[in-house]
XYZ file of C-alpha atoms in Angstrom:
265
model
C 139.262 202.271 254.959
C 140.828 198.928 254.051
C 143.926 199.778 256.064
C 141.776 200.730 259.024
C 139.921 197.401 258.893
C 143.222 195.484 258.729
C 144.589 197.438 261.679
C 141.477 196.722 263.770
C 141.708 193.012 262.849
C 145.354 192.826 263.948
C 144.524 194.522 267.263
C 141.639 192.108 267.913
C 143.888 189.113 267.112
C 146.563 190.360 269.541
C 143.937 190.875 272.258
C 142.491 187.353 271.770
C 145.924 185.686 271.812
C 146.951 187.769 274.822
C 143.819 186.776 276.740
C 144.374 183.097 275.910
C 147.998 183.276 277.061
C 146.921 185.104 280.201
C 144.402 182.366 281.009
C 147.052 179.645 280.463
C 149.556 181.580 282.592
C 146.938 182.006 285.281
C 146.228 178.286 285.240
C 149.927 177.466 285.426
C 150.292 179.996 288.203
C 147.452 178.337 290.048
C 149.244 174.964 289.900
C 152.448 176.524 291.166
C 150.619 178.422 293.900
C 149.043 175.165 295.091
C 152.438 173.444 295.240
C 153.925 176.359 297.217
C 150.900 176.672 299.475
C 150.932 172.994 300.468
C 154.726 172.884 300.740
C 154.646 175.767 303.226
C 152.339 173.911 305.584
C 154.108 173.113 308.876
C 155.314 169.559 309.532
C 153.951 167.902 312.646
C 156.339 168.195 315.540
C 156.951 165.656 318.255
C 155.546 166.624 321.664
C 155.409 165.096 325.108
C 151.990 163.554 324.469
C 153.125 161.711 321.349
C 153.104 157.936 321.767
C 156.610 156.605 321.316
C 157.214 154.367 318.300
C 159.837 151.789 319.242
C 161.292 148.890 317.238
C 162.619 146.152 319.524
C 164.844 143.320 318.260
C 166.970 140.663 319.925
C 169.540 137.955 319.140
C 170.213 134.845 321.242
C 172.697 131.990 320.889
C 173.228 129.278 323.469
C 173.964 125.575 323.921
C 171.264 123.049 324.810
C 171.691 119.637 326.397
C 168.637 118.389 324.511
C 167.831 120.420 321.408
C 164.546 118.591 320.732
C 163.137 119.467 324.157
C 164.433 123.035 323.913
C 162.751 123.556 320.544
C 159.510 122.153 321.914
C 159.613 124.585 324.851
C 160.363 127.530 322.523
C 157.404 126.775 320.251
C 155.116 126.453 323.256
C 156.252 129.898 324.389
C 155.711 131.322 320.892
C 152.141 130.029 320.869
C 151.497 131.260 324.414
C 152.544 134.808 323.606
C 150.745 134.927 320.219
C 153.840 135.031 318.051
C 154.979 133.006 315.052
C 158.188 131.636 313.539
C 158.875 133.400 310.237
C 161.905 131.148 309.635
C 162.938 127.735 311.001
C 166.155 126.007 309.887
C 168.029 122.985 311.244
C 171.632 121.961 310.569
C 173.707 118.875 311.369
C 177.403 118.111 311.093
C 179.873 115.712 312.700
C 180.219 117.825 315.810
C 176.855 119.444 316.533
C 173.140 119.768 315.775
C 171.820 123.330 315.552
C 168.533 125.127 314.966
C 167.986 128.742 313.901
C 164.631 130.480 314.426
C 163.380 133.946 313.504
C 160.470 134.729 315.808
C 157.946 137.577 315.409
C 155.933 138.403 318.501
C 153.670 141.320 319.519
C 155.904 143.977 321.049
C 154.033 143.972 324.347
C 154.855 140.242 324.723
C 158.522 140.457 323.716
C 159.981 140.589 327.227
C 157.768 137.755 328.478
C 158.806 135.549 325.550
C 162.475 136.393 326.076
C 162.329 135.584 329.801
C 160.526 132.297 329.170
C 163.006 131.103 326.538
C 166.078 132.027 328.596
C 164.858 131.012 332.062
C 166.949 127.797 332.115
C 169.982 129.127 330.215
C 173.053 129.564 332.422
C 175.492 130.750 329.741
C 174.997 132.611 326.472
C 177.323 132.573 323.507
C 175.525 135.714 322.405
C 172.722 137.880 323.778
C 171.817 141.245 322.248
C 168.657 143.293 322.764
C 168.256 146.513 320.765
C 165.550 149.190 320.873
C 165.296 151.822 318.131
C 163.136 154.942 318.522
C 161.473 155.798 315.181
C 158.967 158.331 316.549
C 160.495 161.276 314.663
C 160.606 159.359 311.367
C 157.047 158.161 311.927
C 155.749 161.732 312.456
C 157.680 163.028 309.458
C 156.257 160.327 307.179
C 152.704 160.950 308.408
C 153.100 164.703 307.783
C 154.485 164.184 304.269
C 151.691 161.737 303.478
C 149.068 164.234 304.648
C 150.642 166.988 302.540
C 150.775 164.815 299.419
C 147.131 163.772 299.793
C 145.988 167.383 300.263
C 147.860 168.380 297.127
C 146.304 165.463 295.247
C 142.798 166.553 296.323
C 143.441 170.099 295.083
C 144.601 168.827 291.722
C 141.440 166.709 291.494
C 139.391 169.866 292.016
C 141.357 171.711 289.318
C 140.895 168.939 286.751
C 137.108 169.312 287.098
C 137.432 172.931 285.953
C 139.993 172.319 283.190
C 138.853 173.608 279.768
C 141.494 172.299 277.378
C 143.198 168.995 276.667
C 146.580 170.528 277.528
C 145.337 171.558 280.957
C 143.832 168.130 281.631
C 147.027 166.323 280.597
C 149.178 168.612 282.745
C 147.036 168.087 285.842
C 146.800 164.314 285.255
C 150.608 164.168 285.051
C 150.882 165.958 288.382
C 148.316 163.602 289.924
C 150.185 160.548 288.571
C 153.485 161.736 290.083
C 151.778 162.429 293.389
C 150.112 159.006 293.434
C 153.520 157.319 292.973
C 154.968 159.327 295.856
C 151.966 158.527 298.049
C 152.286 154.778 297.415
C 155.985 154.835 298.351
C 155.281 156.769 301.559
C 152.368 154.489 302.469
C 154.604 151.447 301.928
C 157.255 152.841 304.281
C 154.591 153.717 306.860
C 153.136 150.217 306.662
C 156.598 148.704 307.142
C 157.287 150.853 310.213
C 153.914 149.987 311.698
C 154.671 146.295 311.265
C 158.116 146.637 312.854
C 156.686 148.584 315.788
C 153.753 146.219 316.336
C 155.813 143.007 316.107
C 159.285 142.584 317.582
C 161.842 140.190 316.084
C 163.913 137.657 318.020
C 166.658 135.641 316.290
C 167.446 132.451 318.217
C 170.213 129.920 317.541
C 170.463 126.834 319.734
C 172.902 123.962 319.324
C 173.716 120.606 320.890
C 177.209 119.114 320.701
C 177.606 115.445 319.740
C 179.745 113.713 322.453
C 180.821 110.733 320.324
C 182.610 113.102 317.964
C 183.541 115.837 320.363
C 186.218 113.843 322.255
C 187.890 112.639 319.049
C 187.770 116.121 317.576
C 189.289 117.568 320.731
C 192.130 115.012 320.742
C 192.821 115.593 317.039
C 192.906 119.336 317.569
C 195.189 119.041 320.599
C 197.496 116.627 318.722
C 197.831 118.995 315.784
C 198.531 121.891 318.136
C 201.180 119.921 320.053
C 202.843 118.777 316.828
C 203.088 122.339 315.565
C 204.534 123.548 318.867
C 207.115 120.730 318.872
C 208.133 121.593 315.317
C 208.704 125.195 316.345
C 210.746 124.067 319.360
C 212.882 121.872 317.088
C 213.712 124.808 314.818
C 214.497 126.953 317.850
C 216.833 124.220 319.088
C 218.627 124.117 315.722
C 219.096 127.872 315.756
C 220.659 127.695 319.221
C 223.251 125.063 318.241
C 224.069 126.250 314.712
C 227.824 126.786 315.472
C 228.144 123.187 316.590
C 226.311 122.046 313.454
C 228.801 123.979 311.284
C 231.743 122.405 313.180
C 230.311 118.905 312.697
C 229.685 119.506 308.980
C 233.208 120.918 308.544
C 234.772 117.973 310.388
C 232.864 115.464 308.243
C 234.020 117.219 305.045
C 237.642 117.277 306.209
C 237.533 113.551 307.039
C 236.173 112.788 303.529
C 238.882 114.888 301.883
C 241.630 113.224 304.005
C 240.366 109.723 303.072
C 240.364 110.575 299.362
C 243.960 111.820 299.522
C 245.053 108.704 301.434
C 243.513 106.420 298.793
C 245.389 108.270 296.035
C 248.727 107.857 297.868
C 248.210 104.107 298.153
């Protein structure tokens, strides 16, 4: 009888442990099934009706006859087209005065601002306008964000039904990882939205200083001419090197002859 009772006790213990493990495995399987289920959801595809997401940037560099007046006109244009200068730097040296601006303007006003700033410019040192299509990246980020948030909501539902501390900690860890991913994706999406909504125009204008320009030009030309003359001199020496050797030899022979003559006397 005692052996029978022990046997029954062992069987009951195995059944209880097995049920507990089965419940934990089922819970773990549920978490994995949720990950797989959400991961298998299709990513949004670009279609003809999708609004294009374009990032437009430009770079300008040109000379101004009056940099003060040019800057004034640029800032008036910025205000007119509802933009702002995110950076404004001025530089001076012996030869020129320059100003560098980084302008942010609503994308729909970019072309108008560009045309206004450059209307009186006859020659550009540099002019570059670039347009980058980020529609595909935009759709991909939106789809991934949607997927992550759906997965987060499912985990929040599971944590309400969790029965043990282990289950709660496991689900909270998954939610924490998801929240970090969501914040990174939202940050990238916010950045793209800002770049699409506001275009960037880098402008550098400069004014040469005449009182120094003429001297600098003469100094530069003088240095160049001196270098060229030095090269011509060496070329000349190379062309007449046999005559130079004859002259040197003649001078040495004359010195030797004079020395011998002095010894004879």
